[in-house]
Amino acid sequence: MNGKRLLIVWLALMMLTLGVSLATAQDTQDVSIVHYYSSALGQESMTALFDSFMAANPQYRVVDNSAGHEDFKTQILVTIAGDNPPDLFSYWAGARTQFIVDAERLMPLTDFWNENSLDDIIPAGVRSAAVYNGEIYNIPMNVHVVGFFYNPEVMANAGITEMPTDWEGFLAMCDAILASGVAPIALGSMNRWPAQFWFDYMVSYTAGAEFRQQLMAGEVAYNSPEVIAAMETWKSLVDAGYFVADANAYDWTDAADQVANGEAAMTLMGTFITGYWNGNGLVPGEDYDFFPFPVINPELPVVTHGTVDGWAIPAAAANPEGAQALILHMLSPESQALWAQGQGALAAVNNVDTSIYSPVMQAAADYLAQVEFLSGYDLSTTPPMAEGGLTMFAQFMNDPAGYLTYLDEVEAVAVEVFEK
Amino acid sequence: MARTRYLWAAAFLALPLAVYIFFVILPLLSSFYYSLTDWNGFDVDYNYVGLENFQKMFTDRLFRNAIGNTVIWMALAIVVPTGAGLTLALTLHGRGRLSNFYKSLFYLPISLALAVIGQIWIWIYQPDWGLINTLLRAIGLDHLAVAWLARPQFALICVIIAWAWQQTALAMVIFLAGLTSIPTELIEAAEIDGANYGQRVRSVIIPLLAPASIVVIALAVINSLKSFDVLYVMTRGGPFHSSDNLAMLMYNQSFQSYYIGYGSAIAVVLFLITLVIIIFYFRQTAKVEQLYD
């Protein structure tokens, strides 16, 4: 074979390879999914759900692409912006979903919601997290409530038998714990977001939930007297020595370990901490328990902050039918029960047998049923604003004395973000 | 015949060239393009804003901070890996079998990914059970055992030390290669002339290591400019941007704040700085080559 023939054969082989690749890419029976449940427990439960879905729907094959919590935020941006999105992805309800909805990158799911009568199984309070610009875009999978998770043994050693419901009681409890030789509060703000729950409750319980919503929308200033007062309340706790030192050196799981090991009494965290502790062999109600954030100003409405995790379908998804079938499977009582138990979450649907909840999760569920639900800070304001706020919380935990400067700096971010 | 050879060459070069254009040239050009827009990464619509993103850099304290940190990193990149690598190379050069063992030992960090190195050093810096604080407490210096990566005054230096650990190994290998190429007659002649070890190093060895030194310094500076992975693993630019370099600020602005336009402008600045250094490096290399020719 001479050189020219060899060249022709080589080019033909290349074109054949390209053709085969394109033909393979036409297969749309795969349901590709990207999610952030990449921890051992989350991935295990999610894989079980995918397996049961594929067993019941053999026409579909789930292509699972999980990513670490922080890496996910970048990955999903790149895939959606690059017009190479998955068919389905997990996403936090709130401002982050709003951001993608406004960019017209998500598929409206209002018809899907109505055709499957999801109003019958998803409570109105949870449904509100699904609606953006009048349409449904994010189908809730679970709810997490943020409150205090504590070590009962440490509390008992400090002589505390009843958890406080008001601020005076909370301060007295912290003093008693401190006197017993243990740090009252663990916080792992290495990744910044765990500190946001403190800011959320401080603002909601000193300035009110309505003011907080205005702050999230850029309608009031970060260096306003209300936010200054909220930060001063938070600062008084740090100054009193209630927090474990060097919060920025630890992740939230480190803080959870400090509570579990008895180095600290409690931590302000979402109910997902129960999944972490259960996975470490701790027994709910015995090794750890829950109480809601105590009311600071009784004249203001009682709320709970937290997270609704949901499912969204990109506007450019290749297989939206497969994605919708998978969502329906996720919302079945069996799937929801499996997920709630494995993940340490409250089910998004109301037809789950609540006996599956541990006493701790039941307490969180009862609390959620009584109060208004508000998403956490970084899910309540736009991503660039949240970036500024989260940085401020980490600054504050490093050196609370500079809180006025930090508020001025974050207000400068707000001016740019909200074009004030 | 010649035409067929050209066709063959074109056929074999076409694929790598296409890959290079697709994965390097096009993203580079698109970065230039997006740096002139206010694109947030999601929206289909965005606006042309001219040089607004570049103007913003002059008033952005995060950018000033990142530039400062990048300069610190570059300065330390010139001094630390070069100095330590040269010292190790001089110590280990031509010392028999034991030196080969130590060479392998010091070479080891090069075989590790920077992400792995970052994780190893996170453990070394860990405040409760990390190597450094354990040692400090063992010798009674408890007050010096701090949360290294959580303190803004230490975080950047701690990351640079971890990064320099690998760069030192690279510098050592290049200097060892340079030492091997120095004719032994020159060193022996200096010795016969009465030069002691210090004088031989200063007046004979180091000048003859000029080509190797240029490679080491240029690589260290360029690697410092593009360093991202070790920083991402260890601090993500934190706490609160105190360890941001330009690459990390570019990432945070693009993918955390969704300012793709501004992030692209930072990428363009980083590219231009790197380009200047690379041009300087090639010119210096050419000068040295001319000198030796």
GROMACS .gro file of N, CA and C in nm, chain B residues 125-256:
model
  396
  545TYR      N    1  -0.081   2.153   5.939
  545TYR     CA    2  -0.119   2.279   6.004
  545TYR      C    3  -0.240   2.263   6.097
  546GLN      N    4  -0.304   2.145   6.099
  546GLN     CA    5  -0.428   2.129   6.176
  546GLN      C    6  -0.407   2.176   6.321
  547PRO      N    7  -0.496   2.259   6.374
  547PRO     CA    8  -0.468   2.323   6.503
  547PRO      C    9  -0.464   2.229   6.623
  548ASP      N   10  -0.541   2.120   6.621
  548ASP     CA   11  -0.550   2.035   6.741
  548ASP      C   12  -0.448   1.921   6.742
  549TRP      N   13  -0.432   1.854   6.629
  549TRP     CA   14  -0.343   1.737   6.625
  549TRP      C   15  -0.242   1.744   6.512
  550GLY      N   16  -0.230   1.860   6.447
  550GLY     CA   17  -0.136   1.875   6.337
  550GLY      C   18   0.008   1.866   6.385
  551LEU      N   19   0.097   1.832   6.291
  551LEU     CA   20   0.238   1.810   6.325
  551LEU      C   21   0.301   1.933   6.391
  552ILE      N   22   0.278   2.051   6.332
  552ILE     CA   23   0.345   2.172   6.383
  552ILE      C   24   0.302   2.202   6.526
  553ASN      N   25   0.172   2.204   6.549
  553ASN     CA   26   0.124   2.237   6.684
  553ASN      C   27   0.159   2.128   6.784
  554THR      N   28   0.161   2.004   6.741
  554THR     CA   29   0.199   1.895   6.832
  554THR      C   30   0.345   1.914   6.876
  555LEU      N   31   0.431   1.950   6.780
  555LEU     CA   32   0.572   1.974   6.813
  555LEU      C   33   0.587   2.094   6.905
  556LEU      N   34   0.513   2.201   6.873
  556LEU     CA   35   0.522   2.323   6.956
  556LEU      C   36   0.478   2.294   7.099
  557ARG      N   37   0.372   2.217   7.113
  557ARG     CA   38   0.323   2.185   7.249
  557ARG      C   39   0.421   2.094   7.321
  558ALA      N   40   0.485   2.005   7.244
  558ALA     CA   41   0.580   1.910   7.305
  558ALA      C   42   0.700   1.982   7.364
  559ILE      N   43   0.736   2.097   7.305
  559ILE     CA   44   0.852   2.170   7.359
  559ILE      C   45   0.809   2.290   7.444
  560GLY      N   46   0.684   2.287   7.484
  560GLY     CA   47   0.637   2.388   7.579
  560GLY      C   48   0.600   2.522   7.519
  561LEU      N   49   0.589   2.528   7.387
  561LEU     CA   50   0.553   2.656   7.322
  561LEU      C   51   0.404   2.657   7.286
  562ASP      N   52   0.322   2.623   7.381
  562ASP     CA   53   0.177   2.613   7.356
  562ASP      C   54   0.119   2.742   7.300
  563HIS      N   55   0.173   2.855   7.348
  563HIS     CA   56   0.117   2.984   7.306
  563HIS      C   57   0.140   3.012   7.157
  564LEU      N   58   0.235   2.940   7.096
  564LEU     CA   59   0.261   2.959   6.953
  564LEU      C   60   0.177   2.865   6.867
  565ALA      N   61   0.110   2.770   6.930
  565ALA     CA   62   0.029   2.673   6.855
  565ALA      C   63  -0.106   2.736   6.820
  566VAL      N   64  -0.113   2.791   6.700
  566VAL     CA   65  -0.235   2.861   6.659
  566VAL      C   66  -0.302   2.789   6.542
  567ALA      N   67  -0.419   2.837   6.506
  567ALA     CA   68  -0.489   2.782   6.390
  567ALA      C   69  -0.431   2.847   6.265
  568TRP      N   70  -0.329   2.786   6.210
  568TRP     CA   71  -0.248   2.851   6.106
  568TRP      C   72  -0.328   2.896   5.985
  569LEU      N   73  -0.411   2.806   5.933
  569LEU     CA   74  -0.483   2.839   5.809
  569LEU      C   75  -0.606   2.926   5.834
  570ALA      N   76  -0.644   2.942   5.961
  570ALA     CA   77  -0.762   3.023   5.991
  570ALA      C   78  -0.725   3.167   6.025
  571ARG      N   79  -0.596   3.195   6.037
  571ARG     CA   80  -0.552   3.332   6.070
  571ARG      C   81  -0.512   3.404   5.942
  572PRO      N   82  -0.572   3.521   5.917
  572PRO     CA   83  -0.542   3.590   5.791
  572PRO      C   84  -0.396   3.629   5.777
  573GLN      N   85  -0.326   3.650   5.889
  573GLN     CA   86  -0.186   3.692   5.880
  573GLN      C   87  -0.093   3.576   5.843
  574PHE      N   88  -0.140   3.451   5.861
  574PHE     CA   89  -0.053   3.336   5.834
  574PHE      C   90  -0.094   3.256   5.709
  575ALA      N   91  -0.221   3.264   5.673
  575ALA     CA   92  -0.275   3.169   5.574
  575ALA      C   93  -0.194   3.166   5.443
  576LEU      N   94  -0.166   3.285   5.389
  576LEU     CA   95  -0.097   3.289   5.259
  576LEU      C   96   0.042   3.227   5.270
  577ILE      N   97   0.116   3.266   5.374
  577ILE     CA   98   0.252   3.215   5.391
  577ILE      C   99   0.249   3.063   5.408
  578CYS      N  100   0.150   3.013   5.483
  578CYS     CA  101   0.139   2.868   5.504
  578CYS      C  102   0.118   2.795   5.371
  579VAL      N  103   0.036   2.853   5.285
  579VAL     CA  104   0.011   2.790   5.154
  579VAL      C  105   0.138   2.795   5.069
  580ILE      N  106   0.207   2.909   5.073
  580ILE     CA  107   0.329   2.923   4.992
  580ILE      C  108   0.435   2.822   5.037
  581ILE      N  109   0.444   2.800   5.167
  581ILE     CA  110   0.541   2.702   5.218
  581ILE      C  111   0.511   2.563   5.160
  582ALA      N  112   0.381   2.526   5.162
  582ALA     CA  113   0.343   2.395   5.108
  582ALA      C  114   0.377   2.386   4.960
  583TRP      N  115   0.349   2.493   4.888
  583TRP     CA  116   0.377   2.497   4.744
  583TRP      C  117   0.528   2.493   4.719
  584ALA      N  118   0.603   2.568   4.801
  584ALA     CA  119   0.749   2.575   4.784
  584ALA      C  120   0.816   2.440   4.811
  585TRP      N  121   0.752   2.360   4.894
  585TRP     CA  122   0.803   2.226   4.926
  585TRP      C  123   0.820   2.146   4.796
  586GLN      N  124   0.720   2.155   4.708
  586GLN     CA  125   0.729   2.084   4.582
  586GLN      C  126   0.825   2.154   4.485
  587GLN      N  127   0.817   2.286   4.482
  587GLN     CA  128   0.901   2.362   4.389
  587GLN      C  129   1.050   2.344   4.421
  588THR      N  130   1.080   2.329   4.550
  588THR     CA  131   1.220   2.309   4.590
  588THR      C  132   1.275   2.181   4.527
  589ALA      N  133   1.193   2.077   4.526
  589ALA     CA  134   1.235   1.950   4.467
  589ALA      C  135   1.264   1.969   4.318
  590LEU      N  136   1.178   2.044   4.251
  590LEU     CA  137   1.196   2.070   4.109
  590LEU      C  138   1.325   2.149   4.086
  591ALA      N  139   1.346   2.252   4.169
  591ALA     CA  140   1.468   2.333   4.157
  591ALA      C  141   1.593   2.248   4.180
  592MET      N  142   1.585   2.159   4.280
  592MET     CA  143   1.700   2.074   4.313
  592MET      C  144   1.738   1.988   4.193
  593VAL      N  145   1.638   1.929   4.128
  593VAL     CA  146   1.665   1.841   4.014
  593VAL      C  147   1.731   1.919   3.901
  594ILE      N  148   1.680   2.040   3.875
  594ILE     CA  149   1.737   2.120   3.765
  594ILE      C  150   1.880   2.163   3.798
  595PHE      N  151   1.903   2.203   3.925
  595PHE     CA  152   2.039   2.241   3.964
  595PHE      C  153   2.134   2.122   3.961
  596LEU      N  154   2.085   2.005   3.999
  596LEU     CA  155   2.170   1.885   3.994
  596LEU      C  156   2.213   1.857   3.851
  597ALA      N  157   2.117   1.873   3.757
  597ALA     CA  158   2.150   1.853   3.616
  597ALA      C  159   2.254   1.957   3.572
  598GLY      N  160   2.236   2.081   3.621
  598GLY     CA  161   2.331   2.188   3.587
  598GLY      C  162   2.469   2.160   3.643
  599LEU      N  163   2.474   2.108   3.765
  599LEU     CA  164   2.603   2.077   3.828
  599LEU      C  165   2.677   1.968   3.751
  600THR      N  166   2.600   1.872   3.702
  600THR     CA  167   2.662   1.762   3.627
  600THR      C  168   2.729   1.814   3.500
  601SER      N  169   2.673   1.922   3.444
  601SER     CA  170   2.729   1.971   3.317
  601SER      C  171   2.850   2.063   3.336
  602ILE      N  172   2.884   2.094   3.462
  602ILE     CA  173   3.003   2.182   3.485
  602ILE      C  174   3.130   2.096   3.475
  603PRO      N  175   3.222   2.134   3.389
  603PRO     CA  176   3.346   2.053   3.376
  603PRO      C  177   3.423   2.050   3.509
  604THR      N  178   3.462   1.931   3.551
  604THR     CA  179   3.531   1.917   3.681
  604THR      C  180   3.667   1.988   3.679
  605GLU      N  181   3.726   2.001   3.555
  605GLU     CA  182   3.859   2.066   3.546
  605GLU      C  183   3.853   2.209   3.599
  606LEU      N  184   3.742   2.277   3.572
  606LEU     CA  185   3.730   2.417   3.617
  606LEU      C  186   3.732   2.426   3.770
  607ILE      N  187   3.658   2.335   3.832
  607ILE     CA  188   3.652   2.337   3.979
  607ILE      C  189   3.788   2.296   4.037
  608GLU      N  190   3.850   2.195   3.974
  608GLU     CA  191   3.982   2.150   4.022
  608GLU      C  192   4.086   2.261   4.005
  609ALA      N  193   4.076   2.333   3.894
  609ALA     CA  194   4.171   2.443   3.871
  609ALA      C  195   4.158   2.550   3.978
  610ALA      N  196   4.031   2.581   4.013
  610ALA     CA  197   4.008   2.681   4.118
  610ALA      C  198   4.063   2.631   4.251
  611GLU      N  199   4.046   2.499   4.274
  611GLU     CA  200   4.096   2.440   4.399
  611GLU      C  201   4.248   2.449   4.407
  612ILE      N  202   4.315   2.420   4.292
  612ILE     CA  203   4.463   2.427   4.285
  612ILE      C  204   4.509   2.572   4.309
  613ASP      N  205   4.426   2.666   4.259
  613ASP     CA  206   4.460   2.808   4.278
  613ASP      C  207   4.437   2.855   4.422
  614GLY      N  208   4.388   2.766   4.505
  614GLY     CA  209   4.372   2.800   4.647
  614GLY      C  210   4.235   2.846   4.688
  615ALA      N  211   4.137   2.835   4.598
  615ALA     CA  212   4.000   2.878   4.634
  615ALA      C  213   3.939   2.777   4.731
  616ASN      N  214   3.881   2.829   4.840
  616ASN     CA  215   3.813   2.737   4.932
  616ASN      C  216   3.674   2.703   4.878
  617TYR      N  217   3.599   2.619   4.954
  617TYR     CA  218   3.469   2.572   4.901
  617TYR      C  219   3.375   2.689   4.872
  618GLY      N  220   3.368   2.783   4.966
  618GLY     CA  221   3.278   2.900   4.950
  618GLY      C  222   3.314   2.980   4.826
  619GLN      N  223   3.444   3.000   4.807
  619GLN     CA  224   3.489   3.077   4.690
  619GLN      C  225   3.459   3.003   4.561
  620ARG      N  226   3.477   2.871   4.563
  620ARG     CA  227   3.451   2.791   4.442
  620ARG      C  228   3.303   2.800   4.404
  621VAL      N  229   3.216   2.792   4.509
  621VAL     CA  230   3.070   2.799   4.482
  621VAL      C  231   3.035   2.937   4.427
  622ARG      N  232   3.088   3.040   4.495
  622ARG     CA  233   3.051   3.177   4.459
  622ARG      C  234   3.107   3.219   4.322
  623SER      N  235   3.233   3.184   4.296
  623SER     CA  236   3.300   3.238   4.177
  623SER      C  237   3.301   3.143   4.057
  624VAL      N  238   3.280   3.015   4.080
  624VAL     CA  239   3.285   2.920   3.967
  624VAL      C  240   3.149   2.853   3.943
  625ILE      N  241   3.099   2.791   4.049
  625ILE     CA  242   2.979   2.707   4.029
  625ILE      C  243   2.856   2.790   3.999
  626ILE      N  244   2.829   2.891   4.083
  626ILE     CA  245   2.704   2.968   4.063
  626ILE      C  246   2.703   3.040   3.927
  627PRO      N  247   2.813   3.105   3.886
  627PRO     CA  248   2.808   3.166   3.751
  627PRO      C  249   2.783   3.062   3.642
  628LEU      N  250   2.842   2.943   3.657
  628LEU     CA  251   2.821   2.841   3.553
  628LEU      C  252   2.681   2.778   3.561
  629LEU      N  253   2.614   2.803   3.672
  629LEU     CA  254   2.476   2.752   3.685
  629LEU      C  255   2.374   2.853   3.633
  630ALA      N  256   2.422   2.959   3.567
  630ALA     CA  257   2.329   3.064   3.520
  630ALA      C  258   2.214   3.009   3.435
  631PRO      N  259   2.243   2.922   3.336
  631PRO     CA  260   2.130   2.870   3.255
  631PRO      C  261   2.027   2.796   3.341
  632ALA      N  262   2.078   2.714   3.433
  632ALA     CA  263   1.986   2.640   3.520
  632ALA      C  264   1.909   2.736   3.609
  633SER      N  265   1.979   2.840   3.659
  633SER     CA  266   1.913   2.936   3.748
  633SER      C  267   1.798   3.006   3.677
  634ILE      N  268   1.821   3.042   3.551
  634ILE     CA  269   1.714   3.111   3.476
  634ILE      C  270   1.592   3.020   3.462
  635VAL      N  271   1.618   2.893   3.431
  635VAL     CA  272   1.507   2.797   3.418
  635VAL      C  273   1.433   2.785   3.551
  636VAL      N  274   1.510   2.770   3.660
  636VAL     CA  275   1.447   2.752   3.792
  636VAL      C  276   1.363   2.874   3.829
  637ILE      N  277   1.422   2.992   3.814
  637ILE     CA  278   1.350   3.115   3.854
  637ILE      C  279   1.227   3.136   3.765
  638ALA      N  280   1.246   3.117   3.634
  638ALA     CA  281   1.132   3.138   3.544
  638ALA      C  282   1.020   3.040   3.575
  639LEU      N  283   1.057   2.913   3.595
  639LEU     CA  284   0.953   2.813   3.626
  639LEU      C  285   0.883   2.847   3.757
  640ALA      N  286   0.963   2.890   3.858
  640ALA     CA  287   0.905   2.921   3.988
  640ALA      C  288   0.807   3.039   3.976
  641VAL      N  289   0.846   3.141   3.901
  641VAL     CA  290   0.759   3.259   3.887
  641VAL      C  291   0.632   3.222   3.810
  642ILE      N  292   0.651   3.151   3.698
  642ILE     CA  293   0.534   3.114   3.617
  642ILE      C  294   0.441   3.022   3.698
  643ASN      N  295   0.501   2.925   3.767
  643ASN     CA  296   0.418   2.833   3.849
  643ASN      C  297   0.347   2.909   3.961
  644SER      N  298   0.414   3.012   4.016
  644SER     CA  299   0.349   3.089   4.123
  644SER      C  300   0.229   3.165   4.069
  645LEU      N  301   0.242   3.215   3.946
  645LEU     CA  302   0.131   3.290   3.887
  645LEU      C  303   0.011   3.201   3.858
  646LYS      N  304   0.038   3.078   3.818
  646LYS     CA  305  -0.075   2.992   3.782
  646LYS      C  306  -0.117   2.902   3.899
  647SER      N  307  -0.055   2.920   4.015
  647SER     CA  308  -0.090   2.834   4.128
  647SER      C  309  -0.235   2.858   4.170
  648PHE      N  310  -0.307   2.752   4.174
  648PHE     CA  311  -0.449   2.759   4.208
  648PHE      C  312  -0.490   2.637   4.291
  649ASP      N  313  -0.450   2.519   4.242
  649ASP     CA  314  -0.498   2.396   4.305
  649ASP      C  315  -0.464   2.384   4.453
  650VAL      N  316  -0.337   2.416   4.486
  650VAL     CA  317  -0.296   2.403   4.626
  650VAL      C  318  -0.371   2.504   4.714
  651LEU      N  319  -0.393   2.623   4.658
  651LEU     CA  320  -0.465   2.727   4.731
  651LEU      C  321  -0.612   2.688   4.747
  652TYR      N  322  -0.668   2.634   4.641
  652TYR     CA  323  -0.809   2.593   4.644
  652TYR      C  324  -0.830   2.486   4.751
  653VAL      N  325  -0.740   2.391   4.756
  653VAL     CA  326  -0.755   2.282   4.852
  653VAL      C  327  -0.735   2.332   4.996
  654MET      N  328  -0.636   2.421   5.014
  654MET     CA  329  -0.599   2.458   5.151
  654MET      C  330  -0.685   2.567   5.212
  655THR      N  331  -0.715   2.672   5.136
  655THR     CA  332  -0.790   2.784   5.197
  655THR      C  333  -0.902   2.841   5.110
  656ARG      N  334  -0.902   2.805   4.982
  656ARG     CA  335  -0.994   2.869   4.885
  656ARG      C  336  -0.982   3.021   4.887
  657GLY      N  337  -0.865   3.068   4.918
  657GLY     CA  338  -0.842   3.213   4.921
  657GLY      C  339  -0.873   3.275   5.057
  658GLY      N  340  -0.924   3.197   5.148
  658GLY     CA  341  -0.964   3.248   5.278
  658GLY      C  342  -0.852   3.242   5.379
  659PRO      N  343  -0.875   3.278   5.505
  659PRO     CA  344  -1.004   3.327   5.550
  659PRO      C  345  -1.032   3.469   5.498
  660PHE      N  346  -1.153   3.487   5.457
  660PHE     CA  347  -1.206   3.612   5.399
  660PHE      C  348  -1.106   3.681   5.305
  661HIS      N  349  -1.069   3.607   5.201
  661HIS     CA  350  -0.988   3.658   5.089
  661HIS      C  351  -0.843   3.691   5.127
  662SER      N  352  -0.801   3.662   5.249
  662SER     CA  353  -0.666   3.702   5.290
  662SER      C  354  -0.558   3.629   5.212
  663SER      N  355  -0.588   3.512   5.157
  663SER     CA  356  -0.485   3.440   5.080
  663SER      C  357  -0.518   3.433   4.931
  664ASP      N  358  -0.612   3.515   4.888
  664ASP     CA  359  -0.644   3.521   4.744
  664ASP      C  360  -0.521   3.559   4.662
  665ASN      N  361  -0.493   3.485   4.556
  665ASN     CA  362  -0.404   3.538   4.453
  665ASN      C  363  -0.491   3.569   4.332
  666LEU      N  364  -0.431   3.612   4.223
  666LEU     CA  365  -0.513   3.653   4.108
  666LEU      C  366  -0.596   3.537   4.054
  667ALA      N  367  -0.535   3.417   4.050
  667ALA     CA  368  -0.607   3.302   3.995
  667ALA      C  369  -0.728   3.269   4.081
  668MET      N  370  -0.711   3.275   4.213
  668MET     CA  371  -0.822   3.243   4.304
  668MET      C  372  -0.930   3.352   4.298
  669LEU      N  373  -0.888   3.477   4.290
  669LEU     CA  374  -0.986   3.586   4.279
  669LEU      C  375  -1.067   3.571   4.150
  670MET      N  376  -0.996   3.535   4.043
  670MET     CA  377  -1.063   3.514   3.915
  670MET      C  378  -1.171   3.404   3.930
  671TYR      N  379  -1.133   3.295   3.996
  671TYR     CA  380  -1.228   3.184   4.016
  671TYR      C  381  -1.346   3.230   4.102
  672ASN      N  382  -1.316   3.295   4.213
  672ASN     CA  383  -1.423   3.336   4.304
  672ASN      C  384  -1.519   3.436   4.238
  673GLN      N  385  -1.462   3.532   4.166
  673GLN     CA  386  -1.548   3.630   4.099
  673GLN      C  387  -1.633   3.564   3.991
  674SER      N  388  -1.574   3.468   3.920
  674SER     CA  389  -1.646   3.404   3.809
  674SER      C  390  -1.750   3.305   3.858
  675PHE      N  391  -1.711   3.220   3.953
  675PHE     CA  392  -1.796   3.105   3.986
  675PHE      C  393  -1.864   3.111   4.122
  676GLN      N  394  -1.825   3.205   4.206
  676GLN     CA  395  -1.895   3.221   4.334
  676GLN      C  396  -1.987   3.343   4.329
   0.00000   0.00000   0.00000
